[in-house]
Amino acid sequence: MHRPSFENGNLKCVFVGDSIVGKTSLIVAYTTNGFCERYTPTAFDNYSVSVTVDNKPIKIELCDTAGQSEFDSLRLLSYNEANVFLLCFNVMSQSSFQSIIHKWLPEIRSLSSDIPIILVGTQSDLRHNLGKILELKRYGQNPVDLKLIRKFVEQNNLEFIECSALTQHNLKEVFDLAILNALQQKKKKYLPEKQKTPTTFKESFRKLVTMTRKLI
């Protein structure tokens, strides 16, 4: 797997997860301020946005990957030169979260152990939707428990955020978090060792960074 490069002012964010969890909807909502209501299977799609971080322009490549097993080889190619991974699951789907645990995180960690990973819970607007909750209960299911998610996140040293492409709740925050994690990985290389503790660095770095976005 090729190592990520920052010299050209670009960042690559790769979205990974089961089919129909809402990866495409997140990207479309962020890049167009719209919502993709009809599901279209993805093989491999690229989107681009331009952001300004501390008055410096950065082009962000957003890679939307396929969750189907028949696209495994193509998906792995998209991991090359990734600066951050976003592992997506549907908060109303236990199976999509189990896939994160047993498939997606092991797949990424087997290729790289030091590229930042964000765990993204999609469709958060449905977590408190009574109709959807009752529908799940008819099949003996429940929304993915937040305590279980937080335990998994802590055990695997991940960032976590829930969002909704439909309502755009936490939508911008997902992408800001991904960009900051990718940039902070670069900045760490230039800090003295005593300043590289994750909490101290993360807090100080986020205070210094201001970000604006332009669609391209």
Coordinates of N, CA and C in Angstrom, one line a residue:
M1 N 0.9 -1.2 0.0 CA 0.0 0.0 0.0 C 0.9 1.2 0.0
H2 N 0.7 2.1 -0.9 CA 1.5 3.3 -1.0 C 1.2 4.2 0.2
R3 N 2.3 4.9 0.6 CA 2.1 5.9 1.7 C 1.5 7.1 1.2
P4 N 0.7 7.8 2.1 CA 0.0 9.0 1.7 C 1.0 10.2 1.5
S5 N 0.6 11.1 0.6 CA 1.5 12.2 0.4 C 0.7 13.5 0.6
F6 N 1.4 14.5 1.2 CA 0.7 15.8 1.4 C 1.4 16.9 0.6
E7 N 2.4 16.6 -0.1 CA 3.2 17.6 -0.7 C 2.4 18.4 -1.8
N8 N 1.4 17.7 -2.4 CA 0.7 18.4 -3.5 C -0.5 19.1 -2.9
G9 N -0.7 19.2 -1.6 CA -1.8 20.0 -1.1 C -3.1 19.2 -1.2
N10 N -3.1 17.9 -1.5 CA -4.3 17.1 -1.6 C -4.5 16.2 -0.4
L11 N -5.7 15.8 -0.1 CA -6.0 14.8 0.9 C -7.0 13.8 0.3
K12 N -6.8 12.5 0.7 CA -7.7 11.5 0.1 C -8.5 10.8 1.3
C13 N -9.8 10.9 1.3 CA -10.7 10.3 2.3 C -11.4 9.2 1.7
V14 N -11.3 8.0 2.2 CA -11.9 6.8 1.7 C -13.0 6.3 2.6
F15 N -14.2 6.1 2.0 CA -15.4 5.7 2.7 C -15.6 4.2 2.5
V16 N -15.7 3.5 3.6 CA -15.8 2.0 3.6 C -17.0 1.5 4.4
G17 N -17.6 0.5 4.0 CA -18.7 -0.1 4.8 C -19.6 -0.9 3.9
D18 N -20.6 -1.6 4.5 CA -21.6 -2.4 3.8 C -22.3 -1.6 2.8
S19 N -23.0 -2.3 1.9 CA -23.9 -1.6 0.9 C -25.1 -1.1 1.7
I20 N -25.6 0.0 1.2 CA -26.9 0.6 1.7 C -26.8 1.1 3.1
V21 N -25.6 1.4 3.6 CA -25.5 2.1 4.9 C -25.5 3.6 4.8
G22 N -25.4 4.1 3.6 CA -25.5 5.6 3.4 C -24.2 6.3 3.1
K23 N -23.2 5.6 2.6 CA -21.9 6.2 2.3 C -22.1 7.3 1.2
T24 N -22.8 6.9 0.1 CA -23.0 7.8 -1.0 C -23.8 9.0 -0.6
S25 N -24.9 8.7 0.2 CA -25.7 9.8 0.6 C -25.0 10.8 1.4
L26 N -24.0 10.4 2.3 CA -23.2 11.3 3.0 C -22.4 12.2 2.1
I27 N -21.7 11.6 1.1 CA -20.9 12.4 0.2 C -21.7 13.3 -0.6
V28 N -22.8 12.8 -1.1 CA -23.7 13.7 -2.0 C -24.2 14.9 -1.2
A29 N -24.7 14.6 0.1 CA -25.2 15.7 0.9 C -24.1 16.7 1.2
Y30 N -22.9 16.3 1.4 CA -21.8 17.2 1.7 C -21.4 18.0 0.5
T31 N -21.3 17.4 -0.7 CA -20.8 18.0 -1.8 C -21.8 18.8 -2.6
T32 N -23.1 18.5 -2.4 CA -24.2 19.2 -3.2 C -25.2 19.9 -2.3
N33 N -25.1 19.7 -1.0 CA -26.1 20.2 0.0 C -27.5 19.6 -0.4
G34 N -27.5 18.4 -1.0 CA -28.8 17.8 -1.3 C -28.8 16.4 -0.7
F35 N -29.9 15.6 -1.0 CA -30.0 14.3 -0.4 C -30.3 13.3 -1.5
C36 N -29.6 12.2 -1.5 CA -29.8 11.1 -2.5 C -30.8 10.1 -2.0
E37 N -32.1 10.2 -2.5 CA -33.1 9.3 -1.9 C -33.2 7.9 -2.5
R38 N -32.7 7.8 -3.8 CA -32.8 6.5 -4.4 C -31.4 5.8 -4.4
Y39 N -31.4 4.6 -3.9 CA -30.2 3.8 -3.8 C -29.7 3.3 -5.2
T40 N -28.4 3.7 -5.5 CA -27.8 3.2 -6.7 C -26.5 2.5 -6.3
P41 N -26.4 1.2 -6.6 CA -25.1 0.4 -6.2 C -23.9 1.1 -6.7
T42 N -22.9 1.2 -5.8 CA -21.6 1.9 -6.2 C -20.5 0.9 -6.4
A43 N -19.8 1.0 -7.5 CA -18.6 0.2 -7.7 C -17.4 1.0 -7.2
F44 N -17.3 2.2 -7.7 CA -16.2 3.1 -7.3 C -16.4 4.5 -7.8
D45 N -16.7 5.4 -7.0 CA -16.9 6.8 -7.4 C -16.0 7.8 -6.7
N46 N -15.6 8.8 -7.4 CA -14.7 9.8 -6.8 C -15.5 11.2 -6.8
Y47 N -15.4 11.9 -5.7 CA -15.9 13.3 -5.6 C -14.8 14.2 -5.1
S48 N -14.9 15.5 -5.4 CA -13.9 16.4 -5.0 C -14.5 17.7 -4.4
V49 N -13.9 18.1 -3.3 CA -14.3 19.4 -2.8 C -13.0 20.2 -2.5
S50 N -13.0 21.5 -2.4 CA -11.9 22.3 -2.1 C -12.2 22.9 -0.7
V51 N -11.2 22.8 0.2 CA -11.4 23.4 1.5 C -10.2 24.3 1.8
T52 N -10.4 25.3 2.6 CA -9.3 26.2 3.0 C -9.0 26.0 4.5
V53 N -7.8 25.6 4.8 CA -7.4 25.4 6.2 C -6.3 26.4 6.5
D54 N -6.6 27.3 7.5 CA -5.7 28.3 7.8 C -5.2 29.1 6.6
N55 N -6.1 29.4 5.7 CA -5.9 30.2 4.5 C -5.0 29.5 3.5
K56 N -4.9 28.1 3.6 CA -4.2 27.3 2.6 C -5.2 26.4 1.9
P57 N -5.3 26.5 0.6 CA -6.3 25.6 -0.2 C -5.8 24.2 -0.2
I58 N -6.8 23.3 0.0 CA -6.5 21.9 0.0 C -7.7 21.2 -0.8
K59 N -7.3 20.4 -1.8 CA -8.3 19.6 -2.5 C -8.5 18.3 -1.8
I60 N -9.8 18.0 -1.5 CA -10.2 16.8 -0.9 C -10.8 15.8 -1.9
E61 N -10.2 14.6 -2.0 CA -10.7 13.6 -2.8 C -11.5 12.6 -1.9
L62 N -12.8 12.5 -2.3 CA -13.7 11.6 -1.5 C -14.0 10.4 -2.3
C63 N -13.5 9.2 -1.8 CA -13.6 7.9 -2.5 C -14.8 7.1 -2.0
D64 N -15.8 6.9 -2.8 CA -16.9 6.1 -2.4 C -16.7 4.7 -2.9
T65 N -16.5 3.7 -1.9 CA -16.2 2.3 -2.3 C -17.4 1.4 -2.2
A66 N -17.4 0.3 -2.9 CA -18.4 -0.7 -2.9 C -18.3 -1.6 -1.7
G67 N -19.4 -2.0 -1.2 CA -19.4 -2.9 0.0 C -19.5 -4.4 -0.5
Q68 N -19.9 -4.6 -1.7 CA -20.2 -6.0 -2.2 C -18.9 -6.7 -2.4
S69 N -18.9 -8.0 -2.1 CA -17.7 -8.8 -2.1 C -17.1 -8.9 -3.5
E70 N -17.9 -8.8 -4.5 CA -17.5 -9.0 -5.9 C -16.6 -7.8 -6.3
F71 N -16.6 -6.7 -5.5 CA -15.7 -5.6 -5.8 C -14.5 -5.5 -4.9
D72 N -14.2 -6.6 -4.2 CA -13.1 -6.6 -3.3 C -11.8 -6.0 -3.9
S73 N -11.4 -6.6 -5.0 CA -10.1 -6.2 -5.6 C -10.1 -4.7 -6.0
L74 N -11.2 -4.2 -6.6 CA -11.3 -2.8 -7.0 C -11.3 -1.9 -5.7
R75 N -11.9 -2.3 -4.7 CA -12.0 -1.5 -3.5 C -10.6 -1.4 -2.9
L76 N -9.8 -2.5 -2.8 CA -8.5 -2.5 -2.2 C -7.6 -1.5 -3.0
L77 N -7.8 -1.4 -4.3 CA -7.0 -0.4 -5.1 C -7.3 1.0 -4.6
S78 N -8.5 1.3 -4.2 CA -8.9 2.7 -3.8 C -8.2 3.0 -2.5
Y79 N -7.7 2.1 -1.8 CA -7.1 2.4 -0.5 C -5.7 3.0 -0.6
N80 N -5.1 2.9 -1.8 CA -3.7 3.4 -2.0 C -3.7 4.9 -1.8
E81 N -2.7 5.4 -1.1 CA -2.5 6.8 -0.8 C -3.6 7.4 0.0
A82 N -4.4 6.6 0.7 CA -5.5 7.2 1.6 C -4.8 7.9 2.7
N83 N -5.4 9.1 3.1 CA -4.9 9.8 4.3 C -5.8 9.6 5.5
V84 N -7.1 9.2 5.3 CA -8.0 8.8 6.4 C -9.1 7.9 5.8
F85 N -9.5 7.0 6.7 CA -10.6 6.1 6.4 C -11.8 6.5 7.2
L86 N -13.0 6.4 6.6 CA -14.2 6.6 7.3 C -15.0 5.3 7.2
L87 N -15.1 4.6 8.3 CA -15.8 3.3 8.4 C -17.3 3.6 8.7
C88 N -18.2 3.3 7.8 CA -19.6 3.7 7.9 C -20.5 2.5 8.2
F89 N -21.4 2.7 9.2 CA -22.4 1.7 9.5 C -23.7 2.4 9.8
N90 N -24.8 1.7 9.6 CA -26.2 2.2 9.8 C -26.5 2.0 11.3
V91 N -26.8 3.1 12.0 CA -27.1 2.9 13.5 C -28.3 2.0 13.7
M92 N -29.1 1.8 12.7 CA -30.3 1.0 12.8 C -30.1 -0.5 12.4
S93 N -28.9 -0.8 12.0 CA -28.5 -2.1 11.5 C -27.4 -2.8 12.3
Q94 N -27.8 -3.7 13.1 CA -26.8 -4.5 13.8 C -25.8 -5.2 12.9
S95 N -26.3 -5.7 11.8 CA -25.4 -6.5 10.9 C -24.3 -5.6 10.3
S96 N -24.6 -4.3 10.0 CA -23.6 -3.4 9.4 C -22.6 -3.1 10.4
F97 N -22.9 -3.0 11.7 CA -21.9 -2.7 12.8 C -21.0 -4.0 13.0
Q98 N -21.6 -5.2 12.9 CA -20.9 -6.4 13.0 C -19.9 -6.5 11.9
S99 N -20.2 -6.0 10.7 CA -19.3 -6.0 9.6 C -18.1 -5.1 9.8
I100 N -18.3 -4.0 10.5 CA -17.2 -3.1 10.9 C -16.2 -3.9 11.8
I101 N -16.8 -4.6 12.7 CA -15.9 -5.4 13.7 C -15.2 -6.5 13.0
H102 N -15.9 -7.3 12.2 CA -15.3 -8.5 11.7 C -14.7 -8.4 10.3
K103 N -15.1 -7.4 9.5 CA -14.6 -7.3 8.1 C -13.8 -6.0 7.9
W104 N -14.5 -4.9 8.0 CA -13.9 -3.6 7.5 C -12.7 -3.1 8.3
L105 N -12.8 -3.1 9.6 CA -11.6 -2.7 10.4 C -10.5 -3.6 10.3
P106 N -10.7 -5.0 10.3 CA -9.5 -5.9 10.1 C -8.9 -5.7 8.7
E107 N -9.7 -5.5 7.7 CA -9.2 -5.3 6.3 C -8.3 -4.1 6.3
I108 N -8.7 -3.0 6.8 CA -7.9 -1.8 6.8 C -6.7 -1.9 7.6
R109 N -6.8 -2.4 8.8 CA -5.7 -2.5 9.7 C -4.6 -3.5 9.2
S110 N -5.1 -4.5 8.4 CA -4.1 -5.4 7.8 C -3.2 -4.7 6.7
L111 N -3.7 -3.6 6.2 CA -2.9 -2.9 5.2 C -2.1 -1.7 5.8
S112 N -2.7 -1.1 6.8 CA -2.0 0.0 7.4 C -2.4 0.1 8.9
S113 N -1.5 0.4 9.7 CA -1.8 0.5 11.2 C -1.8 1.9 11.7
D114 N -1.3 2.9 10.8 CA -1.1 4.2 11.3 C -2.0 5.3 10.6
I115 N -2.8 4.9 9.6 CA -3.6 5.9 9.0 C -4.9 6.1 9.8
P116 N -5.3 7.3 10.1 CA -6.4 7.6 10.9 C -7.7 6.9 10.4
I117 N -8.5 6.5 11.4 CA -9.8 5.9 11.0 C -10.9 6.5 11.8
I118 N -12.0 6.9 11.2 CA -13.1 7.5 11.8 C -14.3 6.5 11.7
L119 N -14.9 6.2 12.8 CA -16.1 5.4 12.7 C -17.3 6.3 12.6
V120 N -18.1 6.1 11.6 CA -19.3 7.0 11.3 C -20.6 6.2 11.4
G121 N -21.4 6.6 12.3 CA -22.8 6.0 12.4 C -23.7 6.8 11.5
T122 N -24.3 6.2 10.5 CA -25.2 7.0 9.6 C -26.7 6.8 10.0
Q123 N -27.5 7.6 9.4 CA -28.9 7.6 9.5 C -29.3 7.8 11.0
S124 N -28.6 8.7 11.7 CA -28.9 8.9 13.1 C -30.3 9.5 13.3
D125 N -30.9 10.1 12.3 CA -32.2 10.7 12.5 C -33.3 9.6 12.8
L126 N -32.9 8.3 12.5 CA -33.9 7.2 12.7 C -33.7 6.6 14.1
R127 N -32.7 7.0 14.8 CA -32.4 6.3 16.1 C -33.6 6.5 17.1
H128 N -34.3 7.6 17.0 CA -35.4 7.9 17.9 C -36.7 7.9 17.1
N129 N -36.7 7.3 15.9 CA -38.0 7.2 15.1 C -38.8 6.0 15.6
L130 N -39.9 6.3 16.3 CA -40.7 5.2 16.9 C -41.1 4.2 15.9
G131 N -41.5 4.6 14.7 CA -42.0 3.6 13.7 C -40.8 2.7 13.3
K132 N -39.6 3.2 13.1 CA -38.5 2.4 12.7 C -38.1 1.4 13.9
I133 N -38.2 1.9 15.1 CA -37.8 1.1 16.3 C -38.8 0.0 16.4
L134 N -40.1 0.2 16.2 CA -41.1 -0.8 16.3 C -40.9 -1.9 15.2
E135 N -40.5 -1.3 14.0 CA -40.3 -2.2 12.9 C -39.1 -3.2 13.2
L136 N -38.0 -2.7 13.8 CA -36.9 -3.5 14.2 C -37.3 -4.5 15.2
K137 N -38.1 -4.1 16.2 CA -38.5 -5.0 17.3 C -39.4 -6.2 16.7
R138 N -40.1 -6.0 15.6 CA -40.8 -7.1 15.1 C -39.9 -8.2 14.6
Y139 N -38.7 -7.9 14.3 CA -37.7 -8.9 13.9 C -36.7 -9.2 15.0
G140 N -37.0 -8.8 16.2 CA -36.1 -9.0 17.3 C -34.9 -8.2 17.3
Q141 N -34.9 -7.1 16.7 CA -33.7 -6.2 16.6 C -33.9 -4.9 17.3
N142 N -32.8 -4.2 17.6 CA -32.8 -2.9 18.2 C -31.7 -2.0 17.5
P143 N -31.8 -0.7 17.6 CA -30.7 0.1 17.1 C -29.4 -0.3 17.8
V144 N -28.3 0.0 17.1 CA -27.0 -0.3 17.7 C -26.8 0.5 19.0
D145 N -26.4 -0.3 20.0 CA -26.3 0.4 21.3 C -25.1 1.3 21.4
L146 N -25.3 2.5 21.9 CA -24.2 3.4 22.0 C -23.1 3.0 23.0
K147 N -23.4 2.3 24.0 CA -22.4 1.7 25.0 C -21.5 0.7 24.3
L148 N -22.1 -0.1 23.4 CA -21.3 -1.1 22.7 C -20.4 -0.4 21.7
I149 N -20.9 0.7 21.0 CA -20.1 1.4 20.1 C -18.9 2.1 20.8
R150 N -19.2 2.7 21.9 CA -18.1 3.4 22.6 C -17.1 2.5 23.2
K151 N -17.5 1.3 23.6 CA -16.5 0.3 24.0 C -15.6 -0.1 22.9
F152 N -16.2 -0.4 21.7 CA -15.5 -0.8 20.5 C -14.5 0.3 20.1
V153 N -15.0 1.6 20.1 CA -14.1 2.7 19.8 C -12.9 2.8 20.7
E154 N -13.2 2.7 22.0 CA -12.1 2.8 23.0 C -11.1 1.7 22.8
Q155 N -11.6 0.5 22.6 CA -10.7 -0.7 22.4 C -9.8 -0.6 21.2
N156 N -10.3 0.1 20.2 CA -9.6 0.1 18.9 C -9.0 1.5 18.5
N157 N -9.0 2.4 19.5 CA -8.4 3.8 19.3 C -9.0 4.5 18.1
L158 N -10.3 4.5 18.0 CA -11.0 5.2 16.8 C -11.6 6.5 17.3
E159 N -11.9 7.3 16.3 CA -12.8 8.5 16.5 C -14.2 8.0 16.2
F160 N -15.2 8.6 16.8 CA -16.6 8.2 16.4 C -17.5 9.4 16.4
I161 N -18.4 9.4 15.4 CA -19.4 10.4 15.3 C -20.6 9.8 14.6
E162 N -21.8 10.2 15.0 CA -23.1 9.9 14.3 C -23.6 11.1 13.5
C163 N -24.2 10.8 12.4 CA -24.7 11.9 11.6 C -25.9 11.4 10.8
S164 N -26.5 12.4 10.1 CA -27.6 12.1 9.2 C -27.5 12.9 7.9
A165 N -27.5 12.2 6.8 CA -27.4 12.9 5.5 C -28.7 13.6 5.2
L166 N -29.8 13.0 5.7 CA -31.2 13.6 5.5 C -31.3 15.0 6.2
T167 N -31.0 15.0 7.5 CA -31.2 16.2 8.2 C -29.9 17.1 8.3
Q168 N -28.8 16.5 7.8 CA -27.5 17.1 7.8 C -27.0 17.3 9.2
H169 N -27.6 16.7 10.2 CA -27.0 16.7 11.6 C -25.6 16.1 11.6
N170 N -24.7 16.9 12.1 CA -23.3 16.5 12.2 C -22.6 16.2 10.9
L171 N -23.2 16.5 9.8 CA -22.7 16.2 8.4 C -21.4 16.9 8.2
K172 N -21.3 18.2 8.4 CA -20.1 18.9 8.2 C -19.0 18.5 9.2
E173 N -19.5 18.2 10.4 CA -18.5 17.7 11.4 C -17.8 16.4 11.1
V174 N -18.5 15.5 10.4 CA -17.9 14.3 9.9 C -16.7 14.6 9.0
F175 N -16.9 15.5 8.1 CA -15.8 15.8 7.1 C -14.7 16.6 7.7
D176 N -15.1 17.6 8.6 CA -14.1 18.3 9.3 C -13.2 17.4 10.2
L177 N -13.8 16.4 10.8 CA -13.1 15.5 11.7 C -12.1 14.7 10.8
A178 N -12.6 14.2 9.7 CA -11.7 13.4 8.8 C -10.5 14.3 8.3
I179 N -10.8 15.5 7.9 CA -9.7 16.3 7.4 C -8.7 16.7 8.5
L180 N -9.2 17.0 9.7 CA -8.3 17.3 10.8 C -7.4 16.1 11.2
N181 N -8.0 14.9 11.2 CA -7.2 13.7 11.5 C -6.1 13.5 10.5
A182 N -6.5 13.7 9.2 CA -5.4 13.5 8.2 C -4.3 14.5 8.3
L183 N -4.7 15.8 8.5 CA -3.7 16.8 8.7 C -2.9 16.6 9.9
Q184 N -3.5 16.2 11.0 CA -2.8 16.1 12.3 C -1.8 15.0 12.2
Q185 N -2.0 14.0 11.4 CA -1.1 12.9 11.2 C 0.2 13.5 10.6
K186 N 0.1 14.4 9.7 CA 1.2 15.1 9.1 C 2.0 15.9 10.1
K187 N 1.2 16.7 10.9 CA 1.8 17.7 11.8 C 2.5 17.0 12.9
K188 N 2.1 15.8 13.3 CA 2.8 15.0 14.4 C 4.2 14.8 14.1
K189 N 4.6 14.6 12.8 CA 6.0 14.3 12.5 C 6.9 15.5 12.8
Y190 N 6.4 16.7 13.0 CA 7.2 17.8 13.2 C 7.2 18.3 14.6
L191 N 6.5 17.6 15.5 CA 6.5 18.0 16.9 C 7.5 17.3 17.7
P192 N 8.1 17.9 18.8 CA 9.0 17.2 19.7 C 8.2 16.0 20.3
E193 N 8.9 14.9 20.6 CA 8.3 13.7 21.2 C 7.4 14.0 22.4
K194 N 7.8 14.9 23.3 CA 7.1 15.1 24.5 C 5.7 15.8 24.2
Q195 N 5.5 16.4 23.0 CA 4.3 17.0 22.7 C 3.4 16.1 21.9
K196 N 3.7 14.9 21.7 CA 2.9 14.0 20.8 C 1.9 13.2 21.5
T197 N 1.5 13.5 22.7 CA 0.5 12.8 23.4 C -0.8 13.1 22.7
P198 N -1.7 12.1 22.4 CA -2.9 12.3 21.5 C -3.8 13.4 22.0
T199 N -4.1 13.4 23.3 CA -5.1 14.4 23.8 C -4.6 15.8 23.7
T200 N -3.3 16.0 24.2 CA -2.7 17.3 24.1 C -2.6 17.8 22.7
F201 N -2.1 17.0 21.8 CA -1.9 17.5 20.5 C -3.3 17.7 19.8
K202 N -4.2 16.8 20.0 CA -5.5 17.0 19.3 C -6.2 18.3 19.7
E203 N -6.2 18.5 21.0 CA -6.9 19.7 21.5 C -6.2 21.0 21.0
S204 N -4.9 21.1 21.0 CA -4.2 22.3 20.6 C -4.3 22.4 19.1
F205 N -4.3 21.3 18.3 CA -4.3 21.4 16.9 C -5.7 21.9 16.4
R206 N -6.8 21.4 17.0 CA -8.1 21.9 16.6 C -8.4 23.3 17.0
K207 N -7.7 23.8 18.0 CA -7.9 25.2 18.3 C -7.2 26.1 17.3
L208 N -6.2 25.6 16.6 CA -5.4 26.4 15.7 C -6.0 26.5 14.3
V209 N -6.8 25.4 14.0 CA -7.3 25.2 12.6 C -8.7 25.9 12.4
T210 N -8.8 26.7 11.4 CA -10.1 27.1 10.9 C -10.3 26.6 9.5
M211 N -11.5 26.3 9.2 CA -11.8 25.6 7.9 C -13.0 26.2 7.2
T212 N -12.8 26.4 5.9 CA -14.0 26.7 5.1 C -14.0 25.8 3.9
R213 N -15.2 25.7 3.2 CA -15.4 24.7 2.2 C -15.9 25.4 0.9
K214 N -15.5 24.9 -0.2 CA -16.0 25.4 -1.5 C -16.3 24.2 -2.4
L215 N -17.5 24.1 -2.9 CA -17.8 22.9 -3.8 C -17.2 23.1 -5.1
I216 N -16.6 22.0 -5.7 CA -16.0 22.2 -7.1 C -16.5 21.0 -7.9

